[in-house]
Amino acid sequence: MTAVQAPRKPSHGPHSPDWKNALFVAPYLFFFVTLLVFPLFWGIWLSFHKADTFSSGPFVGFGNYVRLFNDKVFLQSVGNTFYFVLLTVPTLALIGLFLALALNARTRTATVLRSLFFFSSVLSVTIVTLIWRIVFIPQFGLLATVYGWFGATAPAFVSDPNLAMIAVAMATIWWCLGLPMMLFLSALQQIPGDIYEAAALDNASRWRTLTAITLPSIKRTFALVIIIQIVLQFQLFGQAWLMTRGGPNNVTKPIVLYIYDTAFRRWDLGLGAAASEVLFVLILLAAMAQYLISRRKEDL
Amino acid sequence: MSAEIEIRNVSKSFGSAKVLENLSLSIPGHEFVVFLGPSGCGKSTLLRMIAGLESVEDGEILINGERIDHLPPGQRGVAMVFQSYALYPHMTVRQNMTFGLENINVAKDVIDARVADAARMLEIGHLLDRKPGQLSGGQRQRVAIGRAVVKEPNAFLFDEPLSNLDAALRTRTRIELAQLHQRLRSTMIFVTHDQIEAMTLADRIVVMNNKKIEQIGAPMEIYDRPATRFVAGFVGTPQMNFLDVTAARPGALGLSVACGPKLSIDTAVAPDVAGEVASLGIRAEAVSLAAPGEGQADGVIDVLERLGDRSLAHVRLDDGQMVVANESGQTRLGVGARVALRFDGTKAHLFDGAGKAYHGREAAP
Ligand SMILES: Nc1ncnc2c1ncn2[C@@H]1O[C@H](COP(=O)(O)OP(=O)(O)OP(=O)(O)O)[C@@H](O)[C@H]1O
Ligand SMILES: [Mg+2]
């Protein structure tokens, strides 16, 4: 009976779209559109208008953007954000990689240490900043105590304009280290064991094994970690707000804090929206640049 | 460029599971030795112990008279070809081959010459700048062999290198490996559970089973004079027929054994082992078909496997025992046909209760 079948309709071929399948993505799609796509376009629309909380005023063209780029505080916040990304992203990637290499073992110690290093990631930003404020408290904080043992005075991390951003970066690195470490660990565990055996038979030293076998095998993960961290760290807000309030003298004020100040404290929604779009483009560019660089040396 | 390998009283366990027990084996230089045995019998483990990828917990391994079981893998002068090939995925074929040489600071021109030689020999010259991911399985296989060849090792270790290839390519590569051995004259150890590979490649076969070596011998010796019932059953296709022996008494040629009430076979085995004999083994090629009543036992063909050049008749004897007999490829007999079996007793083997084999004089090679 089944031997003779009506020819299948092309729309039911294995690769042709079947609208029933859309049903499965519909719930996600709904939230994606309402919570991400709609605000994105609304934000773009808003950035071309003079708007406050009570009314969206007249269309002002690029007026908000012109004001934005004449605002020294905004330009400073862009610089601050780049500085912060530069401080955190490479450090996170390198320390994460180092920890993953050191803890990629099946011993009990390694398992415990892995959990320990990942533990900070589950804390909320409030707790993290609280912990680091305790570390940085002048005279009584952890740092001051440690310096005290050596008869030295700890630098005033949070209040020194040259060090404040470094303090925020340190707290951030401690907080965010778990994810890169875990990504690197899972990448390391994907490397087939037999190529290490082949390398041992090939007389490769430990260093040579690391540089010629391990690192090339996790290149893609390295690029992935960098992209994820750039996207995340460009959005610095909580740590800066809770540790330094953007001070001293706006040196730790990142773009998101500028947006928050402008839009929700000075109620200049149009300007805030314009700043948001600039941040959006920056993140997009960074992610794309990273993607292109990692794609250029395509290998199988 | 070839090594004598001596394995003395080697044992190995993983946790509480004993894998190899007090194994000794000596391999002269130039020899092509095949470790043959069923899955899980410890062939790879033994090979990896020689390579240095598994520790030796008891006993010693010597290459050219020097103990090497404490040396790191790279310093033993052996090269290994893995079943999975284990090529470095991010390196080109050329880099895969030069990696091991660069690590021991071989001069650049020497490296180039060796790579060129190996590439010519294995016909992979046009693949040198590709990555392993851009090669077919057979090509990867050649690269893996090339990577071993350029090292000019004292001994090559192969762990089932052909098992990922299709049948045609496997046959071709098998022949090429034999040629490679003739050209290089290095000691080669080859692990397989495929008896055809073992028979065709080996100077000597080491049959392993259940932590131990069952027999060491030239292929035809293993085939004609298996030392144990296990070897007799493991080597040869179709599997040797085994019949339980119910009685044994001296006969015309040697020992005459009864396998059930109606079947009696005259073997060439010396009669003095009569008391020990527990079973009889006879290969299909020593059993032929005849018209009913004209052989030692009658039965019915249950299954007929047509292999082209010959057929294998699975005959159910009247007393219920199954025997596989050789029949010509053109046979007109079919399933259900009534036939008689003729056993060539001179080619039969007898086994005692522990599996030890006794052979007749006629069965000698
Ligand atoms: N790393 C290991 N840990 C624990 N047991 C192991 C390990 N390696 C091998 N074994 C066990 O040792 C025994 C022998 O393994 P081995 O790989 O040597 O078998 P083999 O003869 O090569 O089999 P195959 O033909 O399937 O490759 C098996 O029972 C296996 O389960
Ligand atoms: Mg194996």
XYZ file of C-alpha atoms and ligand atoms in Angstrom:
697
model
C 0.000 0.000 0.000
C 2.692 2.402 0.962
C 4.783 1.512 -2.034
C 2.827 3.899 -4.227
C 2.775 7.351 -2.754
C 1.523 10.539 -4.254
C 4.450 12.754 -5.230
C 5.272 15.032 -2.326
C 4.305 18.607 -2.606
C 7.455 20.682 -2.905
C 6.448 22.835 0.061
C 6.790 19.770 2.254
C 10.330 18.950 1.209
C 12.802 18.586 4.026
C 14.277 22.060 3.627
C 11.322 24.113 2.513
C 9.704 26.299 5.158
C 6.706 24.886 6.885
C 4.707 27.519 8.684
C 3.737 25.088 11.403
C 7.360 25.243 12.548
C 6.995 28.958 13.185
C 4.665 28.060 16.026
C 7.581 26.724 17.999
C 9.572 29.943 17.837
C 6.567 32.219 18.197
C 6.719 32.689 21.998
C 10.388 33.564 21.908
C 9.882 35.727 18.855
C 7.125 37.630 20.637
C 9.332 38.590 23.562
C 12.290 39.222 21.292
C 10.260 41.691 19.251
C 8.470 43.425 22.119
C 11.451 43.668 24.434
C 14.338 44.097 22.010
C 13.420 45.032 18.472
C 10.617 47.434 19.329
C 12.630 49.402 21.920
C 15.530 49.543 19.493
C 13.473 51.273 16.833
C 11.595 53.332 19.352
C 14.945 54.483 20.735
C 16.102 55.465 17.260
C 12.883 57.379 16.723
C 13.229 59.021 20.125
C 16.791 60.100 19.455
C 15.549 62.314 16.623
C 13.024 64.106 18.833
C 13.132 66.526 21.676
C 11.489 64.448 24.367
C 10.962 64.419 28.097
C 8.906 62.063 30.246
C 5.643 63.886 29.734
C 5.674 64.464 26.034
C 7.626 63.543 23.008
C 8.246 66.909 21.487
C 9.066 68.029 17.974
C 11.353 66.339 15.495
C 14.842 67.810 15.831
C 16.771 65.831 13.260
C 20.352 65.266 14.331
C 20.018 67.940 16.997
C 20.395 65.508 19.878
C 23.484 63.987 18.307
C 25.039 67.402 17.757
C 24.404 68.298 21.394
C 25.810 64.932 22.434
C 29.109 65.361 20.645
C 29.492 68.838 22.044
C 29.020 67.523 25.563
C 32.437 67.120 27.199
C 30.987 64.802 29.813
C 29.668 62.483 27.124
C 32.963 62.422 25.264
C 34.716 61.754 28.530
C 32.327 58.894 29.281
C 33.091 57.359 25.884
C 36.792 57.579 26.656
C 36.193 56.122 30.114
C 34.273 53.206 28.657
C 37.012 52.401 26.164
C 39.602 52.620 28.916
C 37.530 50.270 31.057
C 37.067 47.766 28.225
C 40.793 47.885 27.566
C 41.529 47.239 31.224
C 39.087 44.393 31.687
C 38.640 42.410 28.446
C 42.245 41.317 27.789
C 42.813 40.659 31.488
C 39.648 38.580 31.747
C 40.578 36.568 28.674
C 44.153 35.958 29.815
C 43.423 35.168 33.451
C 40.445 33.025 32.395
C 42.658 31.121 29.991
C 45.383 30.727 32.580
C 42.960 29.426 35.208
C 41.362 27.052 32.711
C 44.774 25.652 31.752
C 45.742 25.264 35.379
C 42.458 23.727 36.488
C 41.811 21.448 33.509
C 42.371 18.295 35.518
C 40.174 15.634 36.982
C 41.536 16.025 40.481
C 39.409 16.968 43.450
C 41.459 20.108 44.103
C 40.885 21.306 40.550
C 37.140 20.735 40.867
C 36.950 22.637 44.133
C 39.029 25.526 42.784
C 36.911 25.682 39.614
C 33.742 26.036 41.673
C 35.442 28.608 43.857
C 36.493 30.777 40.931
C 33.092 30.447 39.332
C 31.336 31.290 42.572
C 31.865 35.060 42.249
C 29.871 35.045 38.993
C 26.662 34.116 40.747
C 26.822 37.112 43.061
C 24.806 40.197 42.264
C 26.597 43.404 41.421
C 25.484 44.883 44.742
C 27.270 42.212 46.746
C 30.333 42.394 44.519
C 30.716 46.131 44.939
C 30.059 45.816 48.644
C 32.874 43.283 48.939
C 35.251 45.461 46.961
C 34.346 48.594 48.830
C 35.333 46.707 51.967
C 38.584 45.754 50.274
C 39.266 49.368 49.323
C 38.184 51.144 52.556
C 41.069 53.432 53.548
C 42.892 52.446 56.737
C 40.672 49.466 57.676
C 40.039 47.719 54.359
C 41.684 44.484 53.296
C 44.062 46.292 50.996
C 45.035 48.819 53.665
C 45.633 45.995 56.134
C 47.831 44.052 53.731
C 49.815 47.185 52.888
C 50.015 47.861 56.612
C 51.846 44.580 57.208
C 54.649 45.896 55.053
C 54.562 49.264 56.698
C 53.167 50.919 53.584
C 50.063 52.968 52.979
C 47.607 51.609 50.448
C 46.894 53.921 47.538
C 43.435 55.468 47.765
C 42.018 53.420 44.933
C 38.456 54.703 44.945
C 39.196 58.389 45.437
C 42.371 58.800 43.374
C 41.314 59.910 39.872
C 44.152 57.879 38.349
C 43.233 54.712 40.187
C 39.439 54.824 40.500
C 38.792 53.133 37.144
C 41.390 50.507 37.945
C 39.518 49.755 41.153
C 36.257 49.357 39.231
C 38.063 47.133 36.730
C 39.500 44.944 39.477
C 36.081 44.363 41.007
C 34.681 43.627 37.552
C 37.405 41.141 36.674
C 36.899 39.310 39.948
C 33.161 39.227 39.298
C 33.208 38.186 35.631
C 36.083 35.709 35.591
C 33.860 32.634 35.870
C 32.390 32.739 32.389
C 35.655 33.016 30.399
C 37.199 30.329 32.572
C 34.291 27.971 31.971
C 34.258 28.657 28.227
C 37.986 27.951 28.016
C 37.620 24.823 30.125
C 34.944 23.406 27.900
C 37.038 24.234 24.841
C 40.059 22.497 26.358
C 37.999 19.441 27.068
C 36.937 19.305 23.417
C 40.519 18.797 22.249
C 40.931 15.106 21.451
C 43.370 13.395 23.801
C 45.114 11.459 21.063
C 46.739 14.523 19.533
C 48.449 15.077 22.868
C 49.688 11.506 22.693
C 50.911 12.134 19.166
C 52.681 15.258 20.427
C 54.316 13.278 23.221
C 55.622 10.812 20.633
C 56.744 13.825 18.599
C 58.971 14.958 21.452
C 57.023 18.165 22.049
C 57.996 19.925 25.266
C 55.252 21.196 27.558
C 55.685 24.717 26.276
C 55.641 23.568 22.670
C 52.540 21.469 23.330
C 50.836 24.515 24.790
C 51.765 26.877 21.985
C 51.564 24.492 19.045
C 48.680 22.229 20.066
C 46.523 23.657 22.835
C 46.334 27.349 22.004
C 45.661 26.908 18.264
C 42.900 24.455 19.157
C 41.023 27.020 21.233
C 41.498 30.040 18.958
C 37.813 30.249 18.215
C 36.881 30.178 21.853
C 39.380 32.940 22.477
C 37.641 35.097 19.876
C 34.264 34.208 21.350
C 35.357 35.167 24.851
C 36.687 38.488 23.590
C 33.433 39.297 21.776
C 31.248 38.350 24.722
C 33.362 40.353 27.123
C 33.516 43.418 24.881
C 29.746 43.408 24.579
C 29.339 42.915 28.317
C 31.963 45.369 29.512
C 30.826 48.166 27.201
C 27.678 48.121 29.293
C 29.460 48.897 32.559
C 27.021 50.488 34.963
C 26.355 48.855 38.331
C 29.910 48.630 39.596
C 30.744 52.231 38.640
C 27.493 53.555 40.053
C 27.783 51.680 43.343
C 31.512 52.037 43.921
C 32.262 55.579 42.793
C 29.045 57.203 41.519
C 31.047 57.923 38.370
C 33.464 60.104 40.309
C 35.863 61.419 41.201
C 35.363 64.183 38.661
C 33.505 61.882 36.197
C 36.606 59.760 35.571
C 34.695 56.547 36.161
C 31.520 57.624 34.427
C 30.796 55.119 31.646
C 28.365 55.689 28.772
C 25.526 53.804 30.427
C 25.815 55.963 33.519
C 25.773 59.050 31.293
C 22.602 57.717 29.655
C 21.062 57.062 33.035
C 21.941 60.545 34.271
C 20.678 62.251 31.149
C 17.520 60.300 30.576
C 16.325 59.497 34.057
C 17.792 62.171 36.275
C 17.720 65.163 33.945
C 14.759 63.710 31.981
C 16.354 64.585 28.635
C 15.055 61.426 26.962
C 15.999 62.452 23.415
C 19.620 63.037 24.368
C 19.702 59.833 26.392
C 18.272 57.904 23.464
C 20.892 59.392 21.161
C 23.663 58.334 23.566
C 22.147 54.842 23.661
C 22.310 54.598 19.896
C 25.951 55.622 19.937
C 26.676 52.891 22.487
C 24.737 50.408 20.388
C 26.791 51.221 17.303
C 30.041 51.019 19.273
C 29.233 47.550 20.600
C 28.108 46.435 17.163
C 31.333 47.673 15.582
C 33.507 46.047 18.216
C 31.728 42.746 17.866
C 31.911 42.881 14.090
C 35.575 43.820 14.035
C 36.346 40.916 16.313
C 34.254 38.601 14.157
C 36.033 39.673 10.988
C 39.484 39.309 12.523
C 38.725 35.841 13.793
C 37.278 34.837 10.440
C 40.160 36.019 8.347
C 42.470 33.133 9.122
C 39.796 30.597 8.338
C 40.902 27.041 8.900
C 39.274 23.690 9.201
C 67.169 1.478 11.423
C 65.391 -1.412 13.020
C 64.969 -2.497 16.548
C 64.819 -5.683 18.474
C 62.048 -5.380 20.986
C 62.005 -7.490 24.076
C 59.045 -7.599 26.416
C 59.715 -9.336 29.698
C 57.070 -10.409 32.204
C 54.949 -7.347 31.654
C 51.707 -6.888 33.584
C 49.171 -4.114 33.559
C 45.952 -3.329 35.350
C 43.549 -0.427 35.241
C 42.346 0.031 38.789
C 41.390 -3.410 39.961
C 40.945 -4.833 36.458
C 43.914 -6.848 35.266
C 44.412 -6.318 31.526
C 47.748 -8.036 30.855
C 49.278 -10.734 32.966
C 52.944 -11.627 32.938
C 53.442 -11.318 29.225
C 56.749 -12.018 27.498
C 57.559 -11.591 23.850
C 60.657 -11.041 21.813
C 60.596 -9.404 18.408
C 63.714 -9.558 16.235
C 64.711 -6.578 14.089
C 63.050 -6.161 10.666
C 60.117 -8.281 11.710
C 56.505 -7.437 10.934
C 54.581 -8.628 13.951
C 50.823 -8.525 14.237
C 48.984 -8.563 17.564
C 45.732 -10.321 16.841
C 42.936 -10.863 19.292
C 39.323 -10.141 20.078
C 38.188 -6.709 21.194
C 39.244 -5.818 24.712
C 42.004 -8.412 25.037
C 44.680 -5.790 25.675
C 46.372 -5.441 22.274
C 46.248 -1.659 22.242
C 47.335 -1.539 25.852
C 50.440 -3.590 25.091
C 51.230 -1.432 22.056
C 50.752 1.755 24.056
C 53.050 0.423 26.737
C 55.763 -0.034 24.128
C 55.101 3.499 22.882
C 55.217 4.914 26.391
C 51.621 6.097 26.445
C 50.747 3.658 29.249
C 52.939 3.005 32.222
C 54.479 -0.409 32.732
C 53.624 -1.484 36.231
C 55.490 -4.760 36.283
C 58.177 -6.220 34.064
C 60.402 -4.483 31.553
C 60.551 -3.499 27.907
C 63.853 -3.322 26.038
C 64.668 -1.947 22.642
C 68.003 -3.078 21.223
C 68.974 -4.330 24.635
C 68.277 -1.083 26.445
C 65.504 -0.690 28.954
C 63.101 1.944 27.710
C 60.032 1.456 29.871
C 60.928 4.463 32.016
C 61.691 6.786 29.069
C 59.183 9.358 27.837
C 57.419 8.366 24.586
C 59.477 10.657 22.381
C 62.807 9.174 23.416
C 62.060 5.552 22.615
C 62.746 5.839 18.912
C 59.309 4.541 17.974
C 56.606 6.125 15.832
C 52.939 5.333 16.167
C 50.047 5.491 13.741
C 46.787 5.860 15.604
C 43.469 4.338 14.665
C 42.012 7.842 14.653
C 45.188 9.101 12.887
C 45.499 11.866 15.529
C 46.688 14.430 13.003
C 47.077 17.961 14.310
C 43.944 19.587 12.886
C 45.259 23.162 12.695
C 48.537 22.268 10.978
C 49.041 21.592 7.307
C 50.086 18.150 6.173
C 53.665 19.384 5.874
C 53.619 20.845 9.391
C 52.140 17.624 10.702
C 55.106 15.788 9.290
C 57.800 18.266 10.339
C 56.531 18.916 13.877
C 58.329 15.976 15.453
C 61.556 16.702 13.594
C 61.595 20.378 14.522
C 61.164 19.399 18.152
C 64.446 17.508 18.103
C 66.185 20.215 16.045
C 66.761 18.275 12.873
C 68.406 20.510 10.267
C 66.010 22.249 7.899
C 67.400 20.688 4.727
C 67.281 17.211 6.249
C 63.637 17.782 7.193
C 62.815 18.972 3.690
C 64.510 15.978 2.134
C 62.735 13.501 4.378
C 59.334 15.095 3.821
C 59.911 15.080 0.074
C 60.926 11.419 0.211
C 57.968 10.363 2.292
C 55.567 12.429 0.207
C 56.815 10.768 -2.951
C 56.647 7.300 -1.447
C 53.115 7.787 -0.121
C 51.929 9.902 -3.061
C 50.814 12.791 -0.901
C 53.008 15.445 -2.504
C 50.028 17.405 -3.783
C 48.429 17.467 -0.332
C 51.296 19.011 1.621
C 49.698 22.418 2.032
C 46.257 21.198 2.986
C 44.867 20.799 6.459
C 43.719 17.365 7.664
C 40.098 18.551 7.538
C 40.433 18.906 3.766
C 41.539 15.320 3.220
C 39.651 12.081 2.688
C 39.979 9.279 5.197
C 42.456 7.398 3.043
C 44.567 10.496 2.504
C 44.613 11.220 6.233
C 45.763 7.683 6.755
C 48.687 8.206 4.414
C 49.616 11.437 6.129
C 49.577 9.643 9.472
C 51.918 7.041 8.037
C 54.031 9.803 6.494
C 54.340 11.496 9.853
C 55.713 8.254 11.237
C 58.005 7.595 8.269
C 59.830 10.940 8.368
C 60.945 10.236 11.903
C 62.916 7.231 10.630
C 62.024 5.361 13.795
C 63.500 2.100 14.983
C 60.036 0.638 15.132
C 56.618 1.502 13.780
C 53.596 0.880 15.933
C 50.219 0.687 14.198
C 46.996 0.549 16.177
C 44.284 -0.710 13.830
C 45.234 1.870 11.199
C 42.998 0.410 8.522
C 39.771 0.020 10.424
C 38.348 3.370 9.321
C 38.840 2.686 5.621
C 36.379 1.114 3.205
C 37.002 -2.446 2.076
C 38.721 -1.642 -1.231
C 40.992 1.001 0.257
C 41.786 -1.278 3.164
C 43.029 -3.973 0.818
C 45.107 -1.496 -1.147
C 46.625 0.097 1.931
C 47.382 -3.338 3.305
C 49.459 -4.121 0.260
C 51.158 -0.749 0.470
C 52.027 -1.343 4.101
C 53.624 -4.633 3.148
C 55.645 -2.819 0.475
C 56.581 -0.114 2.951
C 57.915 -2.753 5.276
C 59.963 -4.316 2.492
C 61.418 -0.958 1.568
C 62.188 0.338 5.064
C 63.044 -2.971 6.717
C 62.062 -1.501 10.086
C 60.489 -3.448 12.870
C 56.737 -3.042 12.678
C 54.095 -3.942 15.196
C 50.568 -3.905 13.930
C 47.480 -4.305 16.089
C 44.300 -5.633 14.582
C 41.352 -7.832 15.267
C 40.999 -8.548 11.578
C 42.541 -11.929 10.870
C 42.894 -11.313 7.153
C 45.081 -8.304 7.868
C 47.049 -10.426 10.280
C 47.470 -13.334 7.881
C 48.488 -11.198 4.919
C 50.850 -8.775 6.650
C 52.587 -10.646 9.393
C 55.914 -12.376 9.512
C 54.671 -13.599 12.837
C 51.307 -13.315 14.504
C 50.898 -12.934 18.234
C 47.432 -14.191 19.107
C 46.222 -12.659 22.346
C 43.218 -13.482 24.427
C 42.114 -12.696 27.925
C 45.291 -11.033 29.321
C 47.608 -13.607 27.780
C 49.412 -14.585 24.622
C 47.786 -17.717 23.217
C 50.258 -18.409 20.455
C 53.118 -16.825 18.561
C 53.845 -18.106 15.098
C 53.993 -17.573 11.359
C 50.554 -17.080 9.771
C 50.311 -20.540 8.233
C 51.610 -22.137 11.398
C 48.842 -20.416 13.354
C 46.334 -21.537 10.768
C 47.514 -25.120 10.409
C 48.682 -25.854 13.911
C 46.714 -23.646 16.299
C 48.082 -24.078 19.791
C 44.746 -23.821 21.511
C 41.084 -24.213 20.803
C 40.728 -20.431 21.099
C 43.273 -19.806 18.332
C 41.696 -22.526 16.197
C 38.309 -20.878 16.536
C 39.509 -17.292 16.183
C 41.650 -17.678 13.070
C 40.075 -18.720 9.785
C 36.782 -17.978 8.055
C 34.387 -19.665 8.385
C 35.085 -20.604 11.939
C 36.481 -24.103 12.477
C 33.846 -26.774 13.185
C 34.018 -28.108 16.718
C 32.505 -31.442 17.651
C 32.386 -32.960 21.130
C 34.342 -36.185 21.383
C 32.494 -38.984 23.151
C 35.035 -41.752 22.745
C 38.566 -42.195 21.396
C 40.472 -45.327 20.489
C 43.482 -46.089 18.302
C 42.538 -46.342 14.644
C 44.157 -46.839 11.266
C 45.958 -43.455 11.003
C 46.201 -42.466 14.626
C 43.473 -41.712 17.054
C 39.967 -42.540 15.905
C 37.377 -40.454 17.691
C 33.629 -40.768 17.997
C 31.611 -37.588 17.949
C 28.202 -38.793 18.968
C 26.793 -42.295 18.460
C 26.937 -42.414 14.659
C 29.908 -40.312 13.639
C 33.440 -41.539 13.870
C 36.464 -39.800 12.375
C 39.951 -41.223 11.892
C 42.505 -38.542 12.773
C 46.259 -38.508 12.332
C 46.869 -37.495 15.938
C 49.152 -39.816 17.866
C 47.002 -42.240 19.885
C 48.785 -41.700 23.224
C 46.606 -38.668 24.116
C 43.379 -40.678 24.004
C 42.559 -40.006 27.638
C 42.676 -36.197 27.345
C 40.713 -35.559 24.164
C 37.539 -33.533 24.696
C 36.726 -32.079 21.296
C 37.591 -32.270 17.646
C 38.107 -29.320 15.345
C 37.999 -29.443 11.592
C 37.931 -26.622 9.059
C 35.250 -26.387 6.397
C 37.790 -27.057 3.647
C 38.456 -30.497 5.156
C 34.775 -31.390 5.024
C 33.104 -32.110 1.692
C 29.637 -33.075 0.571
C 28.668 -36.435 -0.902
C 25.486 -38.229 -1.843
C 23.501 -39.490 1.180
C 24.993 -42.628 2.645
C 28.393 -42.119 1.007
C 30.059 -40.193 3.864
C 30.607 -40.552 7.579
C 27.343 -38.820 8.505
C 24.109 -37.749 6.827
C 22.300 -34.478 7.262
C 20.308 -31.694 5.643
C 21.583 -28.376 4.308
C 20.245 -25.669 6.581
C 21.911 -22.625 5.049
C 23.900 -22.288 1.855
C 26.254 -19.294 1.703
C 27.273 -18.653 -1.877
C 30.624 -16.828 -1.918
C 31.142 -17.015 -5.668
C 34.250 -19.133 -5.988
C 32.886 -21.545 -3.417
C 29.852 -22.119 -1.267
C 29.588 -22.896 2.402
C 27.009 -25.503 3.268
C 25.771 -25.368 6.855
C 24.646 -28.942 7.379
C 22.468 -30.114 10.242
C 23.446 -33.693 10.982
C 20.740 -36.193 11.893
C 21.913 -36.063 15.504
C 21.461 -32.284 15.560
C 25.100 -31.112 15.297
C 25.887 -28.299 12.847
C 28.882 -28.638 10.536
C 30.037 -26.205 7.845
C 31.362 -27.871 4.717
C 33.039 -26.549 1.593
C 31.153 -26.916 -1.657
C 31.902 -25.661 -5.132
C 30.576 -22.318 -6.273
C 28.478 -23.919 -8.982
C 26.734 -26.382 -6.697
C 23.177 -27.308 -7.660
C 22.338 -28.321 -4.136
C 19.966 -26.068 -2.250
C 18.622 -25.545 1.219
C 16.838 -28.655 2.438
C 18.881 -31.040 0.256
C 19.887 -34.254 1.942
C 23.622 -34.849 1.851
C 26.390 -36.832 3.469
C 29.556 -35.307 4.929
C 33.050 -36.602 4.290
C 35.558 -35.593 6.933
C 39.231 -35.565 6.017
C 40.446 -36.796 9.375
C 44.098 -36.141 8.559
C 43.361 -32.426 8.763
C 41.451 -32.609 12.026
C 42.717 -31.226 15.339
C 41.962 -32.560 18.772
C 41.682 -30.482 21.939
C 41.757 -31.441 25.564
C 39.427 -30.075 28.219
C 41.668 -27.025 28.848
C 41.776 -26.168 25.133
C 45.311 -27.406 24.379
C 45.565 -28.667 20.804
C 46.976 -31.901 19.376
C 47.744 -32.108 15.679
C 48.301 -35.017 13.368
C 51.533 -35.362 11.439
C 49.630 -34.694 8.208
C 48.477 -31.319 9.474
C 52.030 -30.043 9.544
C 52.739 -27.245 7.040
N 42.391 3.925 30.359
C 41.746 2.798 30.715
N 41.128 2.718 31.915
C 40.484 1.587 32.293
N 40.406 0.481 31.552
C 40.998 0.490 30.356
C 41.691 1.638 29.868
N 42.182 1.361 28.650
C 41.804 0.100 28.380
N 41.095 -0.438 29.402
C 40.565 -1.808 29.477
O 41.617 -2.679 29.187
C 41.179 -3.744 28.376
C 42.049 -3.839 27.153
O 41.875 -2.693 26.368
P 42.581 -2.505 24.977
O 42.249 -1.149 24.484
O 44.006 -2.843 25.109
O 41.837 -3.591 24.102
P 42.079 -3.951 22.584
O 42.581 -5.336 22.572
O 42.905 -2.920 21.926
O 40.613 -3.940 22.010
P 40.081 -3.347 20.609
O 40.314 -4.382 19.584
O 38.626 -3.174 20.874
O 40.781 -2.059 20.350
C 39.724 -3.488 28.070
O 38.945 -4.331 28.890
C 39.507 -2.059 28.424
O 38.225 -1.887 28.942
Mg 42.526 -1.342 20.539
